[in-house]
Amino acid sequence: MARQQGWFALILALTIAAGSLLFSWNTPETPLGQRLGLDLRGGSQLTLQVLPAGSVKVVQKEQLDAVKEVLDRRINGLGVAESTLQTVGDNQLVLQLPGEQDPTRAATVLGSTALLEFRAQKPGTEQRMQELLGLKRQATALLASLKAPAAEAKQADRDQLEADLSRINTDIISLYEPAQLTGKDLVTAGRQQQQSGSSWEVTLSFNKQGGDRFAQLTQSIAGSGRLLGIVLDGRSISEASVGPEFKAAGISGGSASITGNFSAEEARDLEVQLRGGSLPLPVKILEVRTVGPSLGAENIRTSLLAALSGLLLVAVFMVVVYRLAGVVAVFALSLYGLFNLAAYALIPVTLTLPGIAGFILSLGMAVDANVLIFERIKEELRSGNTLIRSIETGFSLAFSSILDGQVTTLISCVALFALGTGFVKGFAVTLGIGVLLSLFSALTCTRTLLRVVLSYPALRRIDYFLPLSQRSEGVA
């Protein structure tokens, strides 16, 4: 009796704790404390492929991990909350940005290699460089005017101008010497608004070795009229002159700034790229998929409808077939659902459509455990056993079958989680949690609740568990 009361007190305490947790963690962003995935909340998903380059002919796992590490830093720099970046296959990465409806900026920041180079201008190219820079300024200004909202320029004109600008940039790059300093020596990057004008600049800080190289580089061109080119991914983003006052020791101190008429957002993106570091291998964006908030809300509504409909049909079936035991089972299944949601909130689990499918499937398995137990109880009642003995024997005989079934399902969950990706892992997690909790629900909750019910003499009637007609046939 004392043991029964102890289990009942534990179930009651768990119920109160789970209910309090879900109620206190209930917010518009996390309903009932649940973190919603991309397909439920809305957002964007980018699929990226890591490409071999240079001496790398096949992308290895170490190189894929290195690219992922850089992308992780860039994503953190973008400030997108609850984003996830996962490896898919041998050379692909999937980035999920919940709540992000415009992934264009993220795609631009993540898709560029961000190889930063400082290069000195070749001697004897001063006149040609000035001509090209003049053309670059004109083309840039014209392109900006064509992109203005009020402009009625044709797309073909803009494409032609961008192609011309690209050729000018290539010609400018050809006038630089090989890189003498790269972003590998960069310690950190920042941004600030320029003192004159509304443009922004990106500030850089180098390590000791990088600071020395920068001083040597600027010293070599100081007062010569040659420019210092700052090149990002093969594109000259800034050309700076170094005055004769730096001829003695160059620009020392290990810091520099990039001025390129950046807007605040452009400076922010460049800062994120530089702080994240350059990608060891280039990446290609294979797919950009966006799920709108309304579609996510519709997914939640239909999933909830499916879950409640399934639960209602199962409840009707259990009550009709197993009578009072079915009522107890339905109550135990309600507790099972409550405990599941609390576990998802505590771990935490990001709930997706496959995750909900895993939860509903586990609900069916929890019902299956109760069916095994109740059928055993009915067999014992048909053979003429008393109600109390039949219930105890039913739980004992069904235990091994239930355990075997749940263990095999758990093995499948482990395999799916270890080998699967993305949504498949979410399905495996919710199904695995459901399987573990279904053991507790069927073997402990249902059993304890049945004992509590049978503590009332008025409810100790065999026909509440087994129709008299079936009992008569069994005894006969």
Short mmCIF file of C-alpha atoms in Angstrom, two decimals:
data_model
loop_
_atom_site.label_atom_id
_atom_site.label_comp_id
_atom_site.label_asym_id
_atom_site.label_seq_id
_atom_site.Cartn_x
_atom_site.Cartn_y
_atom_site.Cartn_z
CA MET A 1 0.00 0.00 0.00
CA ALA A 2 2.82 2.37 0.97
CA ARG A 3 4.62 1.57 -2.28
CA GLN A 4 1.48 2.31 -4.26
CA GLN A 5 1.07 5.65 -2.51
CA GLY A 6 4.70 6.46 -3.21
CA TRP A 7 4.30 5.87 -6.97
CA PHE A 8 1.07 7.86 -6.99
CA ALA A 9 2.76 10.77 -5.20
CA LEU A 10 5.63 10.65 -7.71
CA ILE A 11 3.24 10.71 -10.69
CA LEU A 12 1.29 13.56 -9.13
CA ALA A 13 4.49 15.55 -8.49
CA LEU A 14 5.72 14.97 -12.03
CA THR A 15 2.37 16.07 -13.43
CA ILE A 16 2.38 19.30 -11.43
CA ALA A 17 6.04 19.99 -12.32
CA ALA A 18 5.48 19.33 -16.03
CA GLY A 19 2.35 21.47 -16.15
CA SER A 20 4.03 24.34 -14.29
CA LEU A 21 7.07 24.19 -16.58
CA LEU A 22 5.02 24.29 -19.77
CA PHE A 23 2.82 27.10 -18.45
CA SER A 24 5.76 29.23 -17.23
CA TRP A 25 7.73 28.75 -20.46
CA ASN A 26 4.77 29.51 -22.70
CA THR A 27 5.58 32.49 -24.94
CA PRO A 28 4.47 33.50 -28.45
CA GLU A 29 7.88 32.38 -29.79
CA THR A 30 7.91 29.14 -27.77
CA PRO A 31 4.32 27.91 -27.32
CA LEU A 32 4.21 25.62 -24.26
CA GLY A 33 7.99 25.96 -24.07
CA GLN A 34 8.47 24.27 -27.44
CA ARG A 35 11.19 25.45 -29.82
CA LEU A 36 9.66 25.35 -33.27
CA GLY A 37 11.66 24.33 -36.30
CA LEU A 38 11.83 25.96 -39.67
CA ASP A 39 8.78 24.19 -41.11
CA LEU A 40 6.59 25.27 -38.19
CA ARG A 41 7.90 28.72 -37.40
CA GLY A 42 8.83 29.84 -40.90
CA GLY A 43 12.28 30.90 -42.04
CA SER A 44 14.93 30.04 -44.58
CA GLN A 45 17.10 27.07 -45.37
CA LEU A 46 20.29 27.24 -47.44
CA THR A 47 22.01 24.18 -48.87
CA LEU A 48 25.71 24.77 -49.56
CA GLN A 49 28.18 22.58 -51.37
CA VAL A 50 31.88 22.72 -50.54
CA LEU A 51 33.91 22.67 -53.75
CA PRO A 52 37.42 21.29 -54.25
CA ALA A 53 40.02 23.89 -55.22
CA GLY A 54 43.75 24.07 -55.91
CA SER A 55 45.52 20.90 -54.82
CA VAL A 56 42.37 19.59 -53.12
CA LYS A 57 40.71 17.22 -55.57
CA VAL A 58 38.25 15.61 -53.16
CA VAL A 59 36.76 17.31 -50.11
CA GLN A 60 37.75 15.42 -46.97
CA LYS A 61 35.95 15.41 -43.63
CA GLU A 62 38.60 17.60 -41.99
CA GLN A 63 38.22 20.23 -44.73
CA LEU A 64 34.43 20.07 -44.48
CA ASP A 65 34.68 20.62 -40.71
CA ALA A 66 37.03 23.57 -41.26
CA VAL A 67 34.57 25.22 -43.65
CA LYS A 68 31.74 24.59 -41.19
CA GLU A 69 33.73 26.22 -38.39
CA VAL A 70 34.26 29.38 -40.44
CA LEU A 71 30.60 29.50 -41.48
CA ASP A 72 29.57 29.03 -37.84
CA ARG A 73 31.55 32.13 -36.86
CA ARG A 74 30.00 34.14 -39.67
CA ILE A 75 26.47 33.05 -38.72
CA ASN A 76 27.11 34.07 -35.13
CA GLY A 77 28.35 37.41 -36.44
CA LEU A 78 25.11 37.91 -38.35
CA GLY A 79 23.23 37.63 -35.07
CA VAL A 80 20.58 35.19 -36.35
CA ALA A 81 19.10 33.51 -33.27
CA GLU A 82 18.67 29.71 -33.04
CA SER A 83 20.28 29.04 -36.40
CA THR A 84 21.59 25.56 -37.08
CA LEU A 85 24.33 24.41 -39.45
CA GLN A 86 24.58 20.71 -40.17
CA THR A 87 26.75 18.49 -42.33
CA VAL A 88 24.96 16.52 -45.04
CA GLY A 89 26.81 13.79 -46.88
CA ASP A 90 30.45 14.20 -47.84
CA ASN A 91 30.50 17.78 -49.11
CA GLN A 92 27.31 19.62 -48.23
CA LEU A 93 26.09 21.80 -45.38
CA VAL A 94 22.53 22.79 -44.55
CA LEU A 95 21.91 26.07 -42.75
CA GLN A 96 18.54 26.77 -41.15
CA LEU A 97 17.61 30.31 -40.19
CA PRO A 98 14.29 30.24 -38.28
CA GLY A 99 12.31 33.45 -38.67
CA GLU A 100 14.54 34.76 -41.47
CA GLN A 101 12.38 35.56 -44.50
CA ASP A 102 15.06 37.23 -46.61
CA PRO A 103 18.13 34.99 -46.83
CA THR A 104 19.79 37.11 -49.53
CA ARG A 105 22.13 38.85 -47.12
CA ALA A 106 23.04 35.61 -45.35
CA ALA A 107 23.69 33.94 -48.70
CA THR A 108 26.00 36.78 -49.74
CA VAL A 109 27.94 36.74 -46.47
CA LEU A 110 28.25 32.96 -46.31
CA GLY A 111 28.86 32.32 -49.99
CA SER A 112 31.96 34.47 -50.38
CA THR A 113 35.39 33.11 -49.60
CA ALA A 114 36.50 36.35 -47.86
CA LEU A 115 40.14 35.98 -48.86
CA LEU A 116 41.65 39.30 -47.82
CA GLU A 117 44.90 40.42 -49.42
CA PHE A 118 47.09 43.52 -49.17
CA ARG A 119 49.01 44.09 -52.37
CA ALA A 120 51.39 46.81 -53.51
CA GLN A 121 51.03 48.42 -56.92
CA LYS A 122 53.65 47.47 -59.51
CA PRO A 123 56.22 50.17 -60.33
CA GLY A 124 55.63 52.10 -63.57
CA THR A 125 51.87 51.58 -63.64
CA GLU A 126 50.87 54.85 -61.98
CA GLN A 127 49.28 56.47 -65.04
CA ARG A 128 47.38 53.36 -66.11
CA MET A 129 46.14 52.86 -62.54
CA GLN A 130 44.76 56.41 -62.38
CA GLU A 131 42.94 55.90 -65.69
CA LEU A 132 41.36 52.67 -64.47
CA LEU A 133 40.37 54.17 -61.12
CA GLY A 134 38.71 57.05 -62.96
CA LEU A 135 36.74 54.62 -65.10
CA LYS A 136 35.86 52.62 -61.98
CA ARG A 137 34.46 55.68 -60.22
CA GLN A 138 32.39 56.64 -63.25
CA ALA A 139 31.04 53.14 -63.74
CA THR A 140 30.25 52.76 -60.04
CA ALA A 141 28.37 56.06 -59.90
CA LEU A 142 26.44 55.26 -63.08
CA LEU A 143 25.52 51.79 -61.82
CA ALA A 144 24.29 53.26 -58.53
CA SER A 145 22.07 55.70 -60.41
CA LEU A 146 20.64 52.89 -62.55
CA LYS A 147 19.84 50.87 -59.43
CA ALA A 148 18.01 53.76 -57.78
CA PRO A 149 14.28 53.05 -57.18
CA ALA A 150 13.21 55.90 -59.49
CA ALA A 151 15.47 54.75 -62.34
CA GLU A 152 13.83 53.13 -65.35
CA ALA A 153 16.93 51.49 -66.73
CA LYS A 154 16.66 48.11 -68.37
CA GLN A 155 18.17 45.07 -66.71
CA ALA A 156 20.33 44.52 -69.81
CA ASP A 157 21.93 47.96 -69.31
CA ARG A 158 22.72 47.18 -65.68
CA ASP A 159 24.17 43.79 -66.63
CA GLN A 160 26.35 45.38 -69.29
CA LEU A 161 27.61 48.00 -66.85
CA GLU A 162 28.37 45.37 -64.21
CA ALA A 163 30.32 43.38 -66.79
CA ASP A 164 32.31 46.50 -67.69
CA LEU A 165 33.00 47.13 -64.02
CA SER A 166 34.21 43.57 -63.61
CA ARG A 167 36.66 43.97 -66.50
CA ILE A 168 37.97 47.23 -65.04
CA ASN A 169 38.46 45.47 -61.70
CA THR A 170 40.39 42.67 -63.40
CA ASP A 171 42.65 45.21 -65.07
CA ILE A 172 43.24 46.95 -61.73
CA ILE A 173 44.12 43.63 -60.05
CA SER A 174 46.65 42.93 -62.81
CA LEU A 175 48.55 46.07 -61.80
CA TYR A 176 49.22 44.75 -58.30
CA GLU A 177 52.11 42.64 -57.12
CA PRO A 178 51.44 39.28 -55.43
CA ALA A 179 49.95 39.50 -51.95
CA GLN A 180 52.43 40.28 -49.19
CA LEU A 181 49.90 40.19 -46.37
CA THR A 182 46.63 38.25 -46.05
CA GLY A 183 43.75 37.92 -43.62
CA LYS A 184 45.48 34.97 -41.91
CA ASP A 185 47.37 37.49 -39.78
CA LEU A 186 44.17 39.29 -38.82
CA VAL A 187 43.27 39.24 -35.12
CA THR A 188 39.96 41.06 -35.22
CA ALA A 189 37.88 43.43 -37.31
CA GLY A 190 35.43 46.17 -36.46
CA ARG A 191 33.58 49.02 -38.09
CA GLN A 192 33.02 52.69 -37.46
CA GLN A 193 31.51 55.66 -39.21
CA GLN A 194 34.00 57.92 -40.90
CA GLN A 195 34.52 61.31 -39.28
CA SER A 196 33.76 63.08 -42.54
CA GLY A 197 30.65 62.01 -44.39
CA SER A 198 28.16 59.25 -43.75
CA SER A 199 30.24 56.37 -45.10
CA TRP A 200 31.55 53.61 -42.89
CA GLU A 201 35.00 52.05 -42.68
CA VAL A 202 36.16 48.64 -41.50
CA THR A 203 38.97 48.61 -38.96
CA LEU A 204 41.56 45.81 -38.79
CA SER A 205 43.99 44.64 -36.12
CA PHE A 206 46.88 42.31 -36.96
CA ASN A 207 49.01 40.03 -34.85
CA LYS A 208 52.69 40.86 -34.29
CA GLN A 209 53.82 39.15 -37.48
CA GLY A 210 51.05 40.73 -39.53
CA GLY A 211 51.79 44.16 -38.04
CA ASP A 212 55.44 43.86 -39.07
CA ARG A 213 54.50 42.81 -42.59
CA PHE A 214 52.05 45.66 -42.91
CA ALA A 215 54.74 48.13 -41.81
CA GLN A 216 57.20 46.72 -44.35
CA LEU A 217 54.58 46.80 -47.10
CA THR A 218 53.58 50.41 -46.49
CA GLN A 219 57.22 51.44 -46.11
CA SER A 220 58.04 50.01 -49.54
CA ILE A 221 55.49 52.26 -51.30
CA ALA A 222 55.47 55.31 -49.02
CA GLY A 223 55.85 58.56 -50.99
CA SER A 224 56.30 56.72 -54.30
CA GLY A 225 52.86 57.41 -55.77
CA ARG A 226 52.12 53.70 -55.88
CA LEU A 227 48.94 52.52 -54.18
CA LEU A 228 48.22 49.90 -51.57
CA GLY A 229 45.46 47.66 -52.88
CA ILE A 230 43.11 45.90 -50.49
CA VAL A 231 41.68 42.94 -52.36
CA LEU A 232 38.80 40.75 -51.21
CA ASP A 233 38.04 37.56 -53.15
CA GLY A 234 39.88 38.90 -56.18
CA ARG A 235 38.01 42.23 -56.10
CA SER A 236 39.80 45.48 -55.32
CA ILE A 237 37.66 47.09 -52.64
CA SER A 238 40.01 49.92 -51.66
CA GLU A 239 43.08 51.66 -53.07
CA ALA A 240 45.05 53.77 -50.62
CA SER A 241 48.07 56.00 -50.97
CA VAL A 242 50.79 56.01 -48.32
CA GLY A 243 52.37 59.39 -47.57
CA PRO A 244 56.13 60.11 -47.46
CA GLU A 245 56.01 60.51 -43.68
CA PHE A 246 55.86 56.70 -43.44
CA LYS A 247 59.00 56.17 -45.55
CA ALA A 248 61.19 55.62 -42.50
CA ALA A 249 59.28 52.86 -40.71
CA GLY A 250 56.00 52.35 -42.58
CA ILE A 251 52.61 52.37 -40.85
CA SER A 252 53.30 50.66 -37.54
CA GLY A 253 51.01 49.69 -34.67
CA GLY A 254 49.47 46.63 -36.31
CA SER A 255 46.18 48.24 -37.29
CA ALA A 256 44.61 49.53 -40.49
CA SER A 257 41.26 50.52 -41.91
CA ILE A 258 39.44 49.85 -45.16
CA THR A 259 37.55 52.79 -46.63
CA GLY A 260 35.41 52.06 -49.63
CA ASN A 261 32.28 54.22 -49.31
CA PHE A 262 30.62 51.38 -47.40
CA SER A 263 27.09 51.68 -46.08
CA ALA A 264 26.52 50.59 -42.47
CA GLU A 265 25.18 47.22 -43.63
CA GLU A 266 28.01 46.64 -46.11
CA ALA A 267 30.58 47.46 -43.43
CA ARG A 268 28.82 45.09 -41.03
CA ASP A 269 28.83 42.23 -43.57
CA LEU A 270 32.51 42.76 -44.38
CA GLU A 271 33.34 42.83 -40.67
CA VAL A 272 31.46 39.53 -40.19
CA GLN A 273 33.32 37.92 -43.08
CA LEU A 274 36.72 39.08 -41.90
CA ARG A 275 36.13 38.15 -38.26
CA GLY A 276 34.91 34.71 -39.32
CA GLY A 277 38.02 34.22 -41.42
CA SER A 278 38.38 33.13 -45.00
CA LEU A 279 36.94 29.86 -46.17
CA PRO A 280 39.61 27.19 -46.76
CA LEU A 281 37.56 26.00 -49.76
CA PRO A 282 34.94 27.81 -51.83
CA VAL A 283 31.27 27.05 -51.31
CA LYS A 284 28.41 27.07 -53.77
CA ILE A 285 24.83 27.74 -52.73
CA LEU A 286 22.77 24.93 -54.23
CA GLU A 287 19.34 25.82 -52.88
CA VAL A 288 17.61 28.57 -50.96
CA ARG A 289 14.23 27.59 -49.53
CA THR A 290 11.96 29.92 -47.62
CA VAL A 291 8.95 28.92 -45.52
CA GLY A 292 6.56 31.75 -44.78
CA PRO A 293 5.14 32.32 -41.26
CA SER A 294 1.59 31.70 -42.52
CA LEU A 295 2.59 28.32 -43.97
CA GLY A 296 4.31 27.46 -40.67
CA ALA A 297 1.14 28.39 -38.75
CA GLU A 298 -0.89 26.22 -41.12
CA ASN A 299 1.52 23.33 -40.50
CA ILE A 300 1.02 23.73 -36.75
CA ARG A 301 -2.76 23.84 -37.10
CA THR A 302 -2.97 20.74 -39.30
CA SER A 303 -0.46 18.84 -37.14
CA LEU A 304 -2.39 19.70 -33.99
CA LEU A 305 -5.63 18.65 -35.65
CA ALA A 306 -4.09 15.35 -36.74
CA ALA A 307 -2.67 14.66 -33.26
CA LEU A 308 -5.93 15.46 -31.46
CA SER A 309 -8.00 13.48 -33.97
CA GLY A 310 -5.73 10.49 -33.57
CA LEU A 311 -5.82 10.78 -29.80
CA LEU A 312 -9.62 11.03 -29.78
CA LEU A 313 -10.07 7.98 -32.02
CA VAL A 314 -7.62 5.98 -29.92
CA ALA A 315 -9.44 7.06 -26.75
CA VAL A 316 -12.81 5.94 -28.16
CA PHE A 317 -11.32 2.60 -29.21
CA MET A 318 -9.72 2.00 -25.81
CA VAL A 319 -12.88 2.86 -23.85
CA VAL A 320 -15.16 0.77 -26.08
CA VAL A 321 -12.92 -2.29 -26.10
CA TYR A 322 -11.36 -2.21 -22.64
CA ARG A 323 -14.01 -0.30 -20.65
CA LEU A 324 -12.75 0.98 -17.30
CA ALA A 325 -9.19 -0.07 -18.08
CA GLY A 326 -9.49 1.92 -21.30
CA VAL A 327 -10.52 5.02 -19.36
CA VAL A 328 -7.47 4.62 -17.15
CA ALA A 329 -5.28 4.12 -20.22
CA VAL A 330 -6.60 7.33 -21.80
CA PHE A 331 -5.79 9.25 -18.63
CA ALA A 332 -2.32 7.70 -18.55
CA LEU A 333 -1.80 8.61 -22.22
CA SER A 334 -2.72 12.22 -21.43
CA LEU A 335 -0.02 12.22 -18.77
CA TYR A 336 2.31 10.64 -21.32
CA GLY A 337 1.70 13.54 -23.73
CA LEU A 338 2.29 16.07 -20.95
CA PHE A 339 5.58 14.43 -19.94
CA ASN A 340 6.70 14.35 -23.56
CA LEU A 341 6.15 18.07 -24.06
CA ALA A 342 7.97 18.81 -20.80
CA ALA A 343 10.92 16.66 -21.91
CA TYR A 344 11.06 18.47 -25.26
CA ALA A 345 11.17 21.81 -23.46
CA LEU A 346 13.83 20.71 -20.97
CA ILE A 347 16.33 19.04 -23.33
CA PRO A 348 15.49 21.17 -25.49
CA VAL A 349 14.17 19.61 -28.69
CA THR A 350 13.45 21.69 -31.80
CA LEU A 351 10.03 20.53 -32.89
CA THR A 352 9.53 19.95 -36.62
CA LEU A 353 6.90 18.18 -38.69
CA PRO A 354 8.89 14.90 -38.69
CA GLY A 355 9.37 15.41 -34.95
CA ILE A 356 5.62 15.65 -34.47
CA ALA A 357 5.28 12.49 -36.57
CA GLY A 358 7.72 10.79 -34.22
CA PHE A 359 5.67 11.92 -31.23
CA ILE A 360 2.40 10.65 -32.73
CA LEU A 361 4.06 7.34 -33.64
CA SER A 362 5.34 6.96 -30.08
CA LEU A 363 1.82 7.68 -28.86
CA GLY A 364 0.62 4.72 -30.88
CA MET A 365 3.36 2.57 -29.38
CA ALA A 366 2.33 3.65 -25.89
CA VAL A 367 -1.21 2.55 -26.72
CA ASP A 368 0.15 -0.71 -28.05
CA ALA A 369 1.80 -1.40 -24.69
CA ASN A 370 -1.50 -0.86 -22.92
CA VAL A 371 -3.27 -3.15 -25.40
CA LEU A 372 -0.77 -5.94 -24.67
CA ILE A 373 -1.35 -5.55 -20.92
CA PHE A 374 -5.12 -5.39 -21.13
CA GLU A 375 -5.35 -8.41 -23.43
CA ARG A 376 -3.31 -10.37 -20.91
CA ILE A 377 -5.66 -9.22 -18.16
CA LYS A 378 -8.67 -10.33 -20.19
CA GLU A 379 -7.11 -13.74 -20.75
CA GLU A 380 -6.63 -14.14 -17.02
CA LEU A 381 -10.21 -13.07 -16.34
CA ARG A 382 -11.54 -15.54 -18.92
CA SER A 383 -9.64 -18.31 -17.21
CA GLY A 384 -11.46 -17.51 -13.97
CA ASN A 385 -8.82 -15.57 -12.02
CA THR A 386 -9.84 -12.80 -9.66
CA LEU A 387 -9.69 -9.20 -10.84
CA ILE A 388 -6.73 -8.18 -8.66
CA ARG A 389 -4.71 -11.28 -9.57
CA SER A 390 -5.55 -10.92 -13.26
CA ILE A 391 -4.27 -7.34 -13.33
CA GLU A 392 -1.01 -8.19 -11.57
CA THR A 393 -0.46 -11.23 -13.78
CA GLY A 394 -1.35 -9.24 -16.90
CA PHE A 395 1.35 -6.67 -16.20
CA SER A 396 3.91 -9.37 -15.39
CA LEU A 397 3.25 -11.43 -18.52
CA ALA A 398 3.18 -8.44 -20.87
CA PHE A 399 6.37 -6.89 -19.52
CA SER A 400 8.85 -8.88 -21.61
CA SER A 401 6.90 -8.34 -24.85
CA ILE A 402 6.64 -4.61 -24.22
CA LEU A 403 10.31 -4.32 -23.31
CA ASP A 404 11.46 -6.25 -26.40
CA GLY A 405 9.37 -4.06 -28.69
CA GLN A 406 10.57 -0.82 -27.15
CA VAL A 407 14.23 -1.85 -27.16
CA THR A 408 14.14 -2.73 -30.86
CA THR A 409 12.52 0.63 -31.60
CA LEU A 410 15.16 2.40 -29.53
CA ILE A 411 17.89 0.68 -31.56
CA SER A 412 16.25 2.04 -34.72
CA CYS A 413 16.15 5.51 -33.17
CA VAL A 414 19.85 5.39 -32.33
CA ALA A 415 20.67 4.33 -35.90
CA LEU A 416 18.50 7.08 -37.37
CA PHE A 417 20.07 9.70 -35.13
CA ALA A 418 23.63 8.55 -35.81
CA LEU A 419 23.30 8.19 -39.57
CA GLY A 420 20.49 10.60 -40.39
CA THR A 421 20.57 14.36 -40.76
CA GLY A 422 18.31 17.31 -40.09
CA PHE A 423 14.68 16.37 -39.90
CA VAL A 424 15.48 12.65 -39.66
CA LYS A 425 17.39 13.28 -36.44
CA GLY A 426 14.45 15.26 -35.08
CA PHE A 427 12.16 12.32 -35.85
CA ALA A 428 14.58 9.92 -34.10
CA VAL A 429 14.84 12.14 -31.00
CA THR A 430 11.10 12.58 -30.45
CA LEU A 431 10.42 8.90 -31.16
CA GLY A 432 13.22 7.83 -28.77
CA ILE A 433 11.98 10.08 -25.98
CA GLY A 434 8.45 8.81 -26.58
CA VAL A 435 9.55 5.17 -26.39
CA LEU A 436 11.31 5.70 -23.06
CA LEU A 437 8.38 7.61 -21.60
CA SER A 438 5.89 5.06 -22.91
CA LEU A 439 7.58 2.42 -20.76
CA PHE A 440 7.06 4.63 -17.72
CA SER A 441 3.53 5.46 -18.78
CA ALA A 442 2.38 1.90 -19.49
CA LEU A 443 4.20 0.03 -16.74
CA THR A 444 4.03 2.62 -13.96
CA CYS A 445 1.33 5.21 -14.60
CA THR A 446 -1.32 2.81 -15.89
CA ARG A 447 -0.54 0.25 -13.19
CA THR A 448 -0.62 2.79 -10.37
CA LEU A 449 -3.81 4.39 -11.62
CA LEU A 450 -5.49 0.99 -11.95
CA ARG A 451 -4.56 0.20 -8.35
CA VAL A 452 -5.98 3.54 -7.23
CA VAL A 453 -9.21 2.82 -9.12
CA LEU A 454 -9.51 -0.63 -7.58
CA SER A 455 -9.10 0.83 -4.10
CA TYR A 456 -12.78 1.82 -4.48
CA PRO A 457 -14.94 -1.30 -3.85
CA ALA A 458 -17.70 -0.08 -6.15
CA LEU A 459 -15.32 -0.22 -9.12
CA ARG A 460 -14.10 -3.78 -8.46
CA ARG A 461 -16.48 -5.34 -10.93
CA ILE A 462 -15.22 -7.76 -13.54
CA ASP A 463 -17.79 -6.61 -16.10
CA TYR A 464 -16.15 -3.17 -15.97
CA PHE A 465 -13.11 -4.85 -17.54
CA LEU A 466 -14.56 -7.80 -19.46
CA PRO A 467 -18.06 -8.29 -20.89
CA LEU A 468 -19.88 -11.06 -19.05
CA SER A 469 -20.55 -12.86 -22.32
CA GLN A 470 -16.81 -13.19 -23.01
CA ARG A 471 -16.17 -14.32 -19.47
CA SER A 472 -18.85 -17.00 -19.62
CA GLU A 473 -17.45 -18.34 -22.89
CA GLY A 474 -13.94 -18.37 -21.52
CA VAL A 475 -14.89 -20.18 -18.33
CA ALA A 476 -16.93 -22.69 -20.17
#
